[in-house]
Coordinates of C-alpha atoms in Angstrom, one line a residue:
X1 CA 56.2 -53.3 7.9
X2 CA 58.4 -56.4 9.4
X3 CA 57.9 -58.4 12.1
X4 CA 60.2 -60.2 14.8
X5 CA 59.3 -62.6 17.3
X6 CA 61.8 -63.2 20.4
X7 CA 61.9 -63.8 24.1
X8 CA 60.8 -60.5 25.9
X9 CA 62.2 -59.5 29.1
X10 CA 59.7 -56.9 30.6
X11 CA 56.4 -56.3 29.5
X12 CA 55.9 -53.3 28.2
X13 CA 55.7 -50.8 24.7
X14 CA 58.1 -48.7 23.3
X15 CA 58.2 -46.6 20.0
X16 CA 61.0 -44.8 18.8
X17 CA 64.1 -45.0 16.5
X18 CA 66.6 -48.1 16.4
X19 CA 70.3 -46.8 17.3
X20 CA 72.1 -50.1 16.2
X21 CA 75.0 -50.7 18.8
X22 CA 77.9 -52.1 17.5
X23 CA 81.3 -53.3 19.7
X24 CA 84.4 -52.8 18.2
X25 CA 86.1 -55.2 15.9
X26 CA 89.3 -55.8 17.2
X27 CA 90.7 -57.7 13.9
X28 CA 91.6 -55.1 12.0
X29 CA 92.8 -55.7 8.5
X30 CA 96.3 -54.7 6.7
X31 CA 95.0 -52.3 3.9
X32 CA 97.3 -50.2 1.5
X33 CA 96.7 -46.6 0.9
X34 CA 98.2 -44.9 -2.1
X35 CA 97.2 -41.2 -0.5
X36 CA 99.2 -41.2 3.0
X37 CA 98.5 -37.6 3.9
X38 CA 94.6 -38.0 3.0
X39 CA 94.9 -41.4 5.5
X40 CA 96.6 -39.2 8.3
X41 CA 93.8 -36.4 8.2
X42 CA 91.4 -39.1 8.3
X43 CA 93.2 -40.3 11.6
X44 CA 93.1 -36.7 12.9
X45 CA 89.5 -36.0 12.4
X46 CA 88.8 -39.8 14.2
X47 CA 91.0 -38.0 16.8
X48 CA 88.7 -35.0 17.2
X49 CA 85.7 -37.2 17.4
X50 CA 87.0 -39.4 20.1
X51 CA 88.1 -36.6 22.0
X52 CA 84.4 -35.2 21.7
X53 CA 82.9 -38.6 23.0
X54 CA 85.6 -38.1 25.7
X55 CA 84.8 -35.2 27.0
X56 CA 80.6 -36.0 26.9
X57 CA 81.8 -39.5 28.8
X58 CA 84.0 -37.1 31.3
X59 CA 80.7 -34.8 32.2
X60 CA 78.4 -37.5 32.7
X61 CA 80.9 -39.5 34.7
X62 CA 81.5 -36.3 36.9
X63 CA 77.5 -36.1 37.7
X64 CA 77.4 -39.9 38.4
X65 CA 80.6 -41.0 40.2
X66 CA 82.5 -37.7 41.1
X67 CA 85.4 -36.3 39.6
X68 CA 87.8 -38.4 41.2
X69 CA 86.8 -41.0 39.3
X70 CA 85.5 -39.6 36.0
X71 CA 89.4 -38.0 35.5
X72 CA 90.6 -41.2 34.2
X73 CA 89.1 -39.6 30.7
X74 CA 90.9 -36.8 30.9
X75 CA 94.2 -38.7 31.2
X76 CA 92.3 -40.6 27.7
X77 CA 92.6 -37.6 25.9
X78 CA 95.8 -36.6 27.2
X79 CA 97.5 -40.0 26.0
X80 CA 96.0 -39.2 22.4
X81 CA 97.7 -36.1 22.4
X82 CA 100.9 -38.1 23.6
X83 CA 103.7 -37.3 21.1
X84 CA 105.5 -41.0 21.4
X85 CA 102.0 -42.2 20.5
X86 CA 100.8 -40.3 17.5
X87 CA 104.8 -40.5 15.7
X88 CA 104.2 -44.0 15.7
X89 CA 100.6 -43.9 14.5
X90 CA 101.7 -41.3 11.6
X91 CA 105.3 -43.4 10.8
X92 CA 103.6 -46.6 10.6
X93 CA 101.0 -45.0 8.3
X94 CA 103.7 -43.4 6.1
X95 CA 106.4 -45.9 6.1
X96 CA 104.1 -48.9 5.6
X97 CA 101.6 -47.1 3.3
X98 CA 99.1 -48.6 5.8
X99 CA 95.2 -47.4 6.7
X100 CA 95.0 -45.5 9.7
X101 CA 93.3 -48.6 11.9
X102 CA 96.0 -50.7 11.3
X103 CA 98.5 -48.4 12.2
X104 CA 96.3 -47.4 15.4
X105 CA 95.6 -51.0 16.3
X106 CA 99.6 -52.1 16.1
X107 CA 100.3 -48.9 18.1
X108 CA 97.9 -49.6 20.8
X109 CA 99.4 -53.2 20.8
X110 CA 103.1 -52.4 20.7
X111 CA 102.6 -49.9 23.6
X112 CA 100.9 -51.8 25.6
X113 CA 103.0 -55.1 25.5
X114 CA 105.8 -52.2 26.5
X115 CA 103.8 -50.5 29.6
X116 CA 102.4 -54.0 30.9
X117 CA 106.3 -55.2 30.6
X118 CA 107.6 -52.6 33.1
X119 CA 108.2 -53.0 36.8
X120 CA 106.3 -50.0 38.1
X121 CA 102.7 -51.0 39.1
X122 CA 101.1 -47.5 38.2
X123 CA 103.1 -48.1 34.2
X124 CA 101.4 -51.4 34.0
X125 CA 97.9 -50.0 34.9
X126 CA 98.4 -47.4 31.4
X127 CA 98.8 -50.7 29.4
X128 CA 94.5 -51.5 29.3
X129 CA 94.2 -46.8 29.0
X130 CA 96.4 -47.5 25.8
X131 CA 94.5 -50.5 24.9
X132 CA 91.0 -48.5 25.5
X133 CA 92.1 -45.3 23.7
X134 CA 93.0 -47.4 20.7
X135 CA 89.9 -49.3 20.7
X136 CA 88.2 -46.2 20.7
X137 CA 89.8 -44.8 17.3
X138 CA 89.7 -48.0 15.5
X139 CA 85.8 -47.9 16.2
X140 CA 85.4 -44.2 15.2
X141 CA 87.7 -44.5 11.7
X142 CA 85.7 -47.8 11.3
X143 CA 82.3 -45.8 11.6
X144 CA 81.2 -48.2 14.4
X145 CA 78.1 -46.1 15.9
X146 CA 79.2 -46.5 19.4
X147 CA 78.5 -43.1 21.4
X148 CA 75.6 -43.1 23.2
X149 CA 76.5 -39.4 24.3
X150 CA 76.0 -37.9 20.9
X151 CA 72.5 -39.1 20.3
X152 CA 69.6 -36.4 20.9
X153 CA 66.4 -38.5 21.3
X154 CA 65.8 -42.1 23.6
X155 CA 66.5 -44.8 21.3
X156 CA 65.8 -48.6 20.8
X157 CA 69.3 -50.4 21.6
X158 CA 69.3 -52.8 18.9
X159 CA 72.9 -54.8 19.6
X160 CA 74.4 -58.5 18.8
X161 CA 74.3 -58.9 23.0
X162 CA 75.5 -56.1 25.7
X163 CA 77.9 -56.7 28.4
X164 CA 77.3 -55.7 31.4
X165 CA 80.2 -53.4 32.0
X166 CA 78.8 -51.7 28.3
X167 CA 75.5 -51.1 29.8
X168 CA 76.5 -49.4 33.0
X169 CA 78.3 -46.9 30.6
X170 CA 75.0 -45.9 28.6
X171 CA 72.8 -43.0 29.4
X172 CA 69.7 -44.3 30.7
X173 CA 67.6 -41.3 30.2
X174 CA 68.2 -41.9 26.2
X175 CA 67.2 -45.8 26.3
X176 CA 63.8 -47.0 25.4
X177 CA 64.4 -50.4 25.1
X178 CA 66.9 -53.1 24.2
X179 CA 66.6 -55.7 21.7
X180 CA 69.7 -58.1 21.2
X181 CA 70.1 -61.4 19.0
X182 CA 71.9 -63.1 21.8
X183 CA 71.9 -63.0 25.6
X184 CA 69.8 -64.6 28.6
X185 CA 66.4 -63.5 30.4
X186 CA 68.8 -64.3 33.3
X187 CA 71.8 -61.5 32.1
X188 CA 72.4 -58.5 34.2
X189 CA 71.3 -56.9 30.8
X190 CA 68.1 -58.2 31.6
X191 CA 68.2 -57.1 35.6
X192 CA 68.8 -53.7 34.2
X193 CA 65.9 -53.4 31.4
X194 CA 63.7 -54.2 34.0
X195 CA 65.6 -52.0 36.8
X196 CA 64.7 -49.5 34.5
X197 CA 61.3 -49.8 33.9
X198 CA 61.7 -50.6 30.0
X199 CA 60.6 -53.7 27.3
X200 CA 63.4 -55.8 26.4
X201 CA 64.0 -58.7 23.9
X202 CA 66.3 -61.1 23.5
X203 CA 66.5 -64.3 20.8
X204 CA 65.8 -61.7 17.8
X205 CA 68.0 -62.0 14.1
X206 CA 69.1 -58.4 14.5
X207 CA 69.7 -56.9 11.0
X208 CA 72.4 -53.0 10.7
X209 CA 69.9 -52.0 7.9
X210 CA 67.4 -51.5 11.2
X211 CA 69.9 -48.2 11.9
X212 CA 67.6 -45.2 12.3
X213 CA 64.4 -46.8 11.5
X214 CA 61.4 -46.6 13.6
X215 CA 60.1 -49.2 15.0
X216 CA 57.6 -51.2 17.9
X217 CA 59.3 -52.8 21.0
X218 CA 56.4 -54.7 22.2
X219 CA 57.6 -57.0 25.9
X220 CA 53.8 -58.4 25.5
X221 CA 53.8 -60.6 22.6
X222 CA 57.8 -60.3 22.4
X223 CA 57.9 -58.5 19.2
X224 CA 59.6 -55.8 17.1
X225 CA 58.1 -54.4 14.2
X226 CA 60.4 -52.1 11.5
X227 CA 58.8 -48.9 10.2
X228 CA 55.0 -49.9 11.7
X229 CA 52.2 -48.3 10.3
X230 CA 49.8 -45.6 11.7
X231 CA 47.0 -48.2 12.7
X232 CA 49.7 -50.3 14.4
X233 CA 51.6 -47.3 16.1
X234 CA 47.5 -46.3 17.5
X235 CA 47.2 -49.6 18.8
X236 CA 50.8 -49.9 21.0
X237 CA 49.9 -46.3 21.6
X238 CA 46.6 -47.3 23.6
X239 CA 48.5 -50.1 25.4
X240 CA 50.9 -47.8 26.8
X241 CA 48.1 -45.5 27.4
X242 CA 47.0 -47.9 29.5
X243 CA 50.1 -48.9 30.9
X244 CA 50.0 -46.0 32.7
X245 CA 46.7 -45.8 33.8
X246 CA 47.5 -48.8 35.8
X247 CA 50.9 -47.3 36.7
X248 CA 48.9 -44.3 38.5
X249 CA 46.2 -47.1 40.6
X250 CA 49.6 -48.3 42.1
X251 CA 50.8 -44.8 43.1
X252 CA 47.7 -44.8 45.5
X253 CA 49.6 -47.6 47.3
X254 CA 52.2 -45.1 48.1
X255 CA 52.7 -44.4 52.2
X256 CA 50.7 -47.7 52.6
X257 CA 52.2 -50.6 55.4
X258 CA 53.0 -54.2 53.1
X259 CA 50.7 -56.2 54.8
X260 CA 48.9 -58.8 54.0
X261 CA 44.8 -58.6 53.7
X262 CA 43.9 -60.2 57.2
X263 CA 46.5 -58.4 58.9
X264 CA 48.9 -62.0 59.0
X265 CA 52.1 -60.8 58.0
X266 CA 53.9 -57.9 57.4
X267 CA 57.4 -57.6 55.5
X268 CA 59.7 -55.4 54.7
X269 CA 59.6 -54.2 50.5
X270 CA 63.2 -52.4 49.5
X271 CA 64.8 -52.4 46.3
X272 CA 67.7 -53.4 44.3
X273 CA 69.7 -50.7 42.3
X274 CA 72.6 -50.9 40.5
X275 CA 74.4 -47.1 41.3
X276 CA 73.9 -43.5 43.1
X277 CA 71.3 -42.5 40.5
X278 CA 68.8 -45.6 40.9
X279 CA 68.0 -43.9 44.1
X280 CA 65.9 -41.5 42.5
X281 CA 63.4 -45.3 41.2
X282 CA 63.7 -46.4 44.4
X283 CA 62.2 -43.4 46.2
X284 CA 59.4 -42.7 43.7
X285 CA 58.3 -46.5 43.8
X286 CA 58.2 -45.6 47.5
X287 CA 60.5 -48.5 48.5
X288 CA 61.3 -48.6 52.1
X289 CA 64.8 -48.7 51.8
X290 CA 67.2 -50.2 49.3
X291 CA 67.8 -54.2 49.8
X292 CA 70.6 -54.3 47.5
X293 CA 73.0 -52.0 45.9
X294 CA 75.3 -54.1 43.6
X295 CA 78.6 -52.1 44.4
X296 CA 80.5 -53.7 41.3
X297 CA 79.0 -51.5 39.3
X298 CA 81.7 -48.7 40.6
X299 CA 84.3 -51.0 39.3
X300 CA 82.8 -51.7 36.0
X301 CA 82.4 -48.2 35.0
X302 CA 85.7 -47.4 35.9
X303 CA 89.1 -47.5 34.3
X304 CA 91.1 -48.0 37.0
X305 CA 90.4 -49.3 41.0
X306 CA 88.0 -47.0 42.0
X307 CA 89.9 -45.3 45.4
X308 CA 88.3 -45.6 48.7
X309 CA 87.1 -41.7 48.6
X310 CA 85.4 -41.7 45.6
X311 CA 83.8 -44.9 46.6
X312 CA 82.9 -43.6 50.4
X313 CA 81.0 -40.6 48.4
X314 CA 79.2 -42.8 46.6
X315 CA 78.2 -44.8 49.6
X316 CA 77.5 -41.8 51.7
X317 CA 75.2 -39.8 48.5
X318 CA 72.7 -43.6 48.4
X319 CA 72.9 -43.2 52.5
X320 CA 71.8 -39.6 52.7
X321 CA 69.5 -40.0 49.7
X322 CA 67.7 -42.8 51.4
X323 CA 67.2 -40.0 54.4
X324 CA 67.7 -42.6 57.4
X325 CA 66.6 -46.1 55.5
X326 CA 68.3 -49.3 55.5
X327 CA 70.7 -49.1 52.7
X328 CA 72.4 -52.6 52.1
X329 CA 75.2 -53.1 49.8
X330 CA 76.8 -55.8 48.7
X331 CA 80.6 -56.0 48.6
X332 CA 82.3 -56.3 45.4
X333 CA 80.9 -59.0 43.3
X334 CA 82.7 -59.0 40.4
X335 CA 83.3 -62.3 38.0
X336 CA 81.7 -64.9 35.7
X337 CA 79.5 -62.6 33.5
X338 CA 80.8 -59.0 35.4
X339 CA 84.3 -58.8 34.0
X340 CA 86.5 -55.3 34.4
X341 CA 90.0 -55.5 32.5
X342 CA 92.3 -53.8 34.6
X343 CA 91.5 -56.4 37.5
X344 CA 93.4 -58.8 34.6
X345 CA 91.0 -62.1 35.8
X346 CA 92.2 -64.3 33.1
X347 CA 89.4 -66.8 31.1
X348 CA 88.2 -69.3 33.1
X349 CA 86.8 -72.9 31.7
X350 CA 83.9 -72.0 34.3
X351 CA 83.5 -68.6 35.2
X352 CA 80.2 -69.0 37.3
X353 CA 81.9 -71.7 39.4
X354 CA 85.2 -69.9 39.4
X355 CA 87.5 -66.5 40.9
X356 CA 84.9 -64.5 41.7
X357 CA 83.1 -62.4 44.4
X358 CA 84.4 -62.9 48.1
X359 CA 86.9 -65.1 46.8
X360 CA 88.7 -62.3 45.2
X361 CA 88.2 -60.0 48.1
X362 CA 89.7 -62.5 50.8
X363 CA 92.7 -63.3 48.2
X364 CA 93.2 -59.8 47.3
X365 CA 92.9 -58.1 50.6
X366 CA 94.1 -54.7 50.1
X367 CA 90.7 -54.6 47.6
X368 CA 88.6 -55.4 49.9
X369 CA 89.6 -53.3 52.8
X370 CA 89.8 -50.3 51.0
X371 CA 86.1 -51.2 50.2
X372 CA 84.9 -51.8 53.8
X373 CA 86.7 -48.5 54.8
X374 CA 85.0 -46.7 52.4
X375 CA 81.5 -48.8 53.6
X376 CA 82.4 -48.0 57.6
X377 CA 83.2 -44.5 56.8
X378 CA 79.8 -44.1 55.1
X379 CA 77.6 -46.0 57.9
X380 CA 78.4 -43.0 60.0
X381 CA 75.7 -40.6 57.1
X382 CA 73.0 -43.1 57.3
X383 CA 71.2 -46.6 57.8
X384 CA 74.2 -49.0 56.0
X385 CA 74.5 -52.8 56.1
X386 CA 76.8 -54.7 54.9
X387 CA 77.0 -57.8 52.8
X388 CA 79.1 -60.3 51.4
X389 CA 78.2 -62.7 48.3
X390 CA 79.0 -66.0 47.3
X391 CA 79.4 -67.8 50.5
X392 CA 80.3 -71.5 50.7
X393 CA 81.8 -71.7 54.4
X394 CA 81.9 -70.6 58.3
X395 CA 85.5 -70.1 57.7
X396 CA 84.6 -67.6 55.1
X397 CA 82.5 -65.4 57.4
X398 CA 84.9 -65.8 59.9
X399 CA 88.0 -64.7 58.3
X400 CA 85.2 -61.6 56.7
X401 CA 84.7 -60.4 60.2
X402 CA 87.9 -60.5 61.6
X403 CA 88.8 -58.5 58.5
X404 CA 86.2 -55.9 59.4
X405 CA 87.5 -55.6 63.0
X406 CA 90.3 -55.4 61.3
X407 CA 89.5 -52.1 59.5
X408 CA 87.1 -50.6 62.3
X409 CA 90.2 -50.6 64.8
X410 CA 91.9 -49.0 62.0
X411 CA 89.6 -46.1 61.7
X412 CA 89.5 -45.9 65.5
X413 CA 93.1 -45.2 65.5
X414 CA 92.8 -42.2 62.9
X415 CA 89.9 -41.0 64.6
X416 CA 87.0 -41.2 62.0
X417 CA 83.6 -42.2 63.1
X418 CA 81.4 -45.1 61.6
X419 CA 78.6 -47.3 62.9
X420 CA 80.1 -49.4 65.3
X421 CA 77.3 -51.9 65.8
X422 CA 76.6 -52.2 61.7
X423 CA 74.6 -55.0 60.3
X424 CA 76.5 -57.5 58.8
X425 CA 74.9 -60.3 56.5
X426 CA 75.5 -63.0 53.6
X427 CA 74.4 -63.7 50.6
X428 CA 72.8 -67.2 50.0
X429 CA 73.2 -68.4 46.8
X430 CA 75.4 -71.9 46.8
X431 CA 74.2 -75.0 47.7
X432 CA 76.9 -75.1 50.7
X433 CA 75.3 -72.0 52.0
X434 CA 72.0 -73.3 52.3
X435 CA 72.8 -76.7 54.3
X436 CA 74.5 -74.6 56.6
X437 CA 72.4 -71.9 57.0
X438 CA 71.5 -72.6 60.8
X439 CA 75.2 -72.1 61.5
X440 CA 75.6 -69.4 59.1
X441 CA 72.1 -67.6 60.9
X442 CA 74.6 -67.3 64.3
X443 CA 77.6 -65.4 62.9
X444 CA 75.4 -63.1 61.0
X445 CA 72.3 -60.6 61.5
X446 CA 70.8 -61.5 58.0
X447 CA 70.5 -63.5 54.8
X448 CA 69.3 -62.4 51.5
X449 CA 69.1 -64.7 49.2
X450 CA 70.4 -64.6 45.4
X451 CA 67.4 -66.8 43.3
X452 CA 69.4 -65.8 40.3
X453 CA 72.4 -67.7 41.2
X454 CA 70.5 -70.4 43.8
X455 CA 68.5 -71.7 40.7
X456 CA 71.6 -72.0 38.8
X457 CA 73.6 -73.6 40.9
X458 CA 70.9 -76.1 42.0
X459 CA 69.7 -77.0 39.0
X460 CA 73.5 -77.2 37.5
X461 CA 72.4 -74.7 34.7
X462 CA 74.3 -71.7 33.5
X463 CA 71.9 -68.6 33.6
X464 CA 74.0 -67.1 30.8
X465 CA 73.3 -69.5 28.1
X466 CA 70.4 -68.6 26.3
X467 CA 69.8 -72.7 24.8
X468 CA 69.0 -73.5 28.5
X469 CA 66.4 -71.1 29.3
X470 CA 63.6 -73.4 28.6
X471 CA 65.3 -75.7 31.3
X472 CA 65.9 -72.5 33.5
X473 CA 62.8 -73.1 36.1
X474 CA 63.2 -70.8 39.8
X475 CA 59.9 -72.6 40.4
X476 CA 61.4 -75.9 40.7
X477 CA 60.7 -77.8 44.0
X478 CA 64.2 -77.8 44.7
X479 CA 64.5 -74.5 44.7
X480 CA 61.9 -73.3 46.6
X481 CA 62.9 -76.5 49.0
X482 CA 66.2 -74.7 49.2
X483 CA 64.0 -71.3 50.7
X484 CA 62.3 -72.9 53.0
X485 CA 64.8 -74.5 55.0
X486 CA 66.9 -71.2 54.3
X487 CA 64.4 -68.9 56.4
X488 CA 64.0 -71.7 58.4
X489 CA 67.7 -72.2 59.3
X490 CA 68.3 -68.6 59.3
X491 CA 65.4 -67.9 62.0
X492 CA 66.9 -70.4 63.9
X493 CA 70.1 -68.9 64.1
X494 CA 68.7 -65.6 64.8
X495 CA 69.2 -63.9 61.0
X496 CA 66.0 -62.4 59.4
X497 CA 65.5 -63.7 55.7
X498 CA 64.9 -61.4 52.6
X499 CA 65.3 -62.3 49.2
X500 CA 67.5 -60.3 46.3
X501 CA 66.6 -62.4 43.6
X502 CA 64.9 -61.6 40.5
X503 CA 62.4 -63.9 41.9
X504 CA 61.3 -61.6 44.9
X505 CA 59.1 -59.6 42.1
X506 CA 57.9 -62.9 40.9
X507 CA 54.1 -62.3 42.0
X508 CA 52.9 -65.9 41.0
X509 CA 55.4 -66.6 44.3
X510 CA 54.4 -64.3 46.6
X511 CA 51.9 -65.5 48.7
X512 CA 54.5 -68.8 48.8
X513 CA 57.2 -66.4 49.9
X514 CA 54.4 -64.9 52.7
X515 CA 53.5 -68.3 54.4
X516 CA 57.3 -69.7 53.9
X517 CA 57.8 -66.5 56.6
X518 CA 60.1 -64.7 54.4
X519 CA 60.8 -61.2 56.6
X520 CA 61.7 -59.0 53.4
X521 CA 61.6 -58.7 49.6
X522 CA 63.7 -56.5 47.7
X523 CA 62.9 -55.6 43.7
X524 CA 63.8 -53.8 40.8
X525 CA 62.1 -50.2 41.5
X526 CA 59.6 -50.7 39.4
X527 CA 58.0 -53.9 40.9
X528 CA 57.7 -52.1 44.3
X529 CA 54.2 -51.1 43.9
X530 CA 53.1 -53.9 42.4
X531 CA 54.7 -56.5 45.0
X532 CA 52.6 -54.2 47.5
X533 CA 49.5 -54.3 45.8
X534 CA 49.7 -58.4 45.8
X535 CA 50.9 -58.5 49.4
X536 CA 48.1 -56.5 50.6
X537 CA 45.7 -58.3 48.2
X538 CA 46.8 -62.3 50.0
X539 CA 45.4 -64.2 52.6
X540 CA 47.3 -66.5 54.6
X541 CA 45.5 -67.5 57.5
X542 CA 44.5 -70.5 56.5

């Protein structure tokens, strides 16, 4: 039995075995072969494989973003059936007496320098399916153990660190924790462990020998324990026992007003999800509607631009789901740590301060308005609001709604319905934003405000970097400074205040949050109930 000690994300016990997550290793070496024909039916079978995790990838795409926008896997399989493709792949191996990576890797390079070279837009998109298809191979012939579709049983995700566009990809229903060496408590990693209701760790010296053993995830003492014994597995078992003991005292609160004890104040209690199928959490945790859905997450599990139908469906399913609640989503935010290849961002010295979020949108226009087409279009199945992230200026929201009247007279013209009087509001999140919030508050109906990035910018500390957690501190006075005068300004202006934030679930801050006259909180799912129970549980006359 052997014992680890990290940082946990989410308190809570799981027991099951370790799938170790590997990404592909993109430096792939020049070996010799002396058996060329064995090599090339070693490529072939890699080919079968990937096809397989293609296809599994293709179904689960279908039942989660439509097929619209899961057939960009079918093109993948097409392109490594492509005849110009697999000559080269089988010349290079023959000719150069090469292993079947290297010949794979060079292919997937050469083509891909060729497509991205060409004039034609749509030939310049196939360069990063080329790159991805390669990738793909390299990581099967290599024996990386990358396929979340092919596993049988929920796992512990043991990986070096997870991106977010890799975690969007994996099937929740097969995930009963994550443990990574590297990452933050602050990652959209960590937003989705506890989106999800599941113990995470970061901080601990992952070791591939782990690969299939069974093991303790425990988020209370921030532990993982490799092959535990009986007496040990008895004990975490009784904690999750009651785990969910207390789980089923919070379902009582279901159907229950979030008021506080004497009656003082009442808020509204949504939640934050991250796609169509969070839905699901956010109506069993009895949320009363969904605060914010982080519409990026259609980009970063797709290929290719997602198109303005597959994203209205999407839109309209989280609408009618919701059955008549407030459904806010956030425009694109994608940037700093949410990275998707094909929108070719380039590095940045300082992604968190750099192209990102409604800066993209109002430089690449035709993005965005295919975006709030698809959002108007939707409004007209259910409560939507719309909102827009990263805000620094007046002009900003200006030029943001001239855009949108823009696009409704657009969808006049062609006759298709939508919300005409839909909510509009902004996220708060930049220092700028908050000192002119009271100006902000007249040009828009609402704020929500983004703790996550607030802190960081505020405190000049980059929520990504693990060595700065210990500096990392949403409680500072500047911070919650920063709140006040935001609900403040933002009443003044005539905008109600929620917050977005991880730190809306924070319930150390809640009765702060109640007498700062905060309107709305929104939460992971799973912190619904239990930011109910402490609402109803304060009192703030005094």
């Amino acid at each position: 039995m052997e014992r680890y000690t990290g940082k946990s994300i989410f308190k809570k016990v799981a027991i099951g075995r370790i799938f170790f997550y590997e990404k592909v290793e993109y430096t792939v070496k020049r070996e010799k072969v002396e058996d060329v024909e064995a090599e090339i039916k070693r490529f072939d079978a890699a080919k079968v494989v990937a096809i397989s995790q293609l296809d599994r990838i293709y179904q689960k795409a279908v039942k989660e973003v439509g097929e619209d926008n899961a057939e960009v896997f079918e093109v993948h399989k097409m392109m490594m059936d492509d005849e110009d493709y697999l000559d080269s792949i089988y010349n290079i191996i023959r000719e150069e007496k090469v292993c079947a990576e290297y010949a794979v890797a060079t292919t997937g390079d050469n083509f891909a320098a060729m497509f991205a070279s060409m004039d034609d837009a749509y030939m310049q998109a196939r360069a990063a399916d080329i790159k991805d298809i390669s990738e793909r191979l390299v990581a099967v012939l290599m024996g990386r153990d990358t396929d979340m579709g092919a596993l049988d049983e929920p796992v512990i995700l043991v990986a070096d660190d997870l991106a977010p566009s890799e975690t969007v990809q994996m099937d929740k229903s097969k995930l009963l924790a994550f443990v990574t060496e590297h990452g933050s408590s602050n990652s959209h990693t960590a937003i989705l462990a506890r989106t999800m209701n599941i113990p995470a760790l970061i901080g601990i010296p992952i070791q591939k020998e782990w690969k299939g053993r069974m093991a303790v995830v425990d988020g209370y003492s921030g532990t993982i324990t490799i092959d535990p014994d009986e007496a040990y597995v008895a004990e975490m078992r009784k904690t999750m026992e009651e785990d969910e003991k207390k789980r089923l005292m919070l379902e009582q609160l279901k159907g229950k007003e979030t008021v506080t004890a004497d009656g003082k104040k009442s808020i509204h209690l949504y939640a934050n999800i991250g796609g169509v199928e969070d839905t699901a959490a956010a109506l069993a945790n009895d949320a009363e509607g969904i605060g914010l859905f982080r519409s990026e997450f259609l980009y970063l599990q797709s290929e290719d631009f997602p198109t303005e139908e597959v994203q209205f469906q999407a839109y309209k399913q989280v609408a009618q789901n919701m059955g008549g609640k407030k459904v806010i989503i956030r425009t694109l935010d994608l940037g700093a740590d949410k990275q998707a290849a094909y929108f070719n961002l380039g590095q940045e010295d300082n992604p968190a301060l750099g192209y990102r979020a409604i800066r993209i949108c109002l430089t690449q226009q035709e993005i965005f308005r295919t975006q709030l087409r698809a959002l108007l279009r939707a409004s007209a199945f259910g409560n939507i609001s719309i909102m827009f992230p990263m805000i620094i200026s007046l002009e900003e929201v200006k030029e943001i709604k001239s855009i949108l009247e823009s696009v409704k007279d657009e969808l006049r013209e062609e006759g298709i319905s939508f919300k005409e009087d839909i909510e509009i509001g902004v996220m708060i999140e930049t220092p700028a934003a908050v000192f002119i919030s009271e100006e902000l508050g007249k040009e828009v109906d609402f704020f929500s405000v983004g703790t996550n990035d607030l802190t960081q910018y505020t405190l000049a500390i980059d929520r990504q970097n693990p060595k700065l957690d210990k500096f990392y501190n949403p409680h500072h006075p500047a911070v919650l400074r920063a709140l006040q005068m935001i609900i403040d300004n933002g009443h003044k202006g005539g905008a109600w205040v929620g917050i977005c934030g991880e730190l809306g679930a924070d319930l150390e801050l809640t009765e702060t949050f109640l007498k700062m006259g905060i309107d709305e909180l929104s939460v992971s799912p799973t912190f619904v109930l239990p930011v109910r129970d402490k609402v109803r549980k304060t009192v703030i006359s005094e």
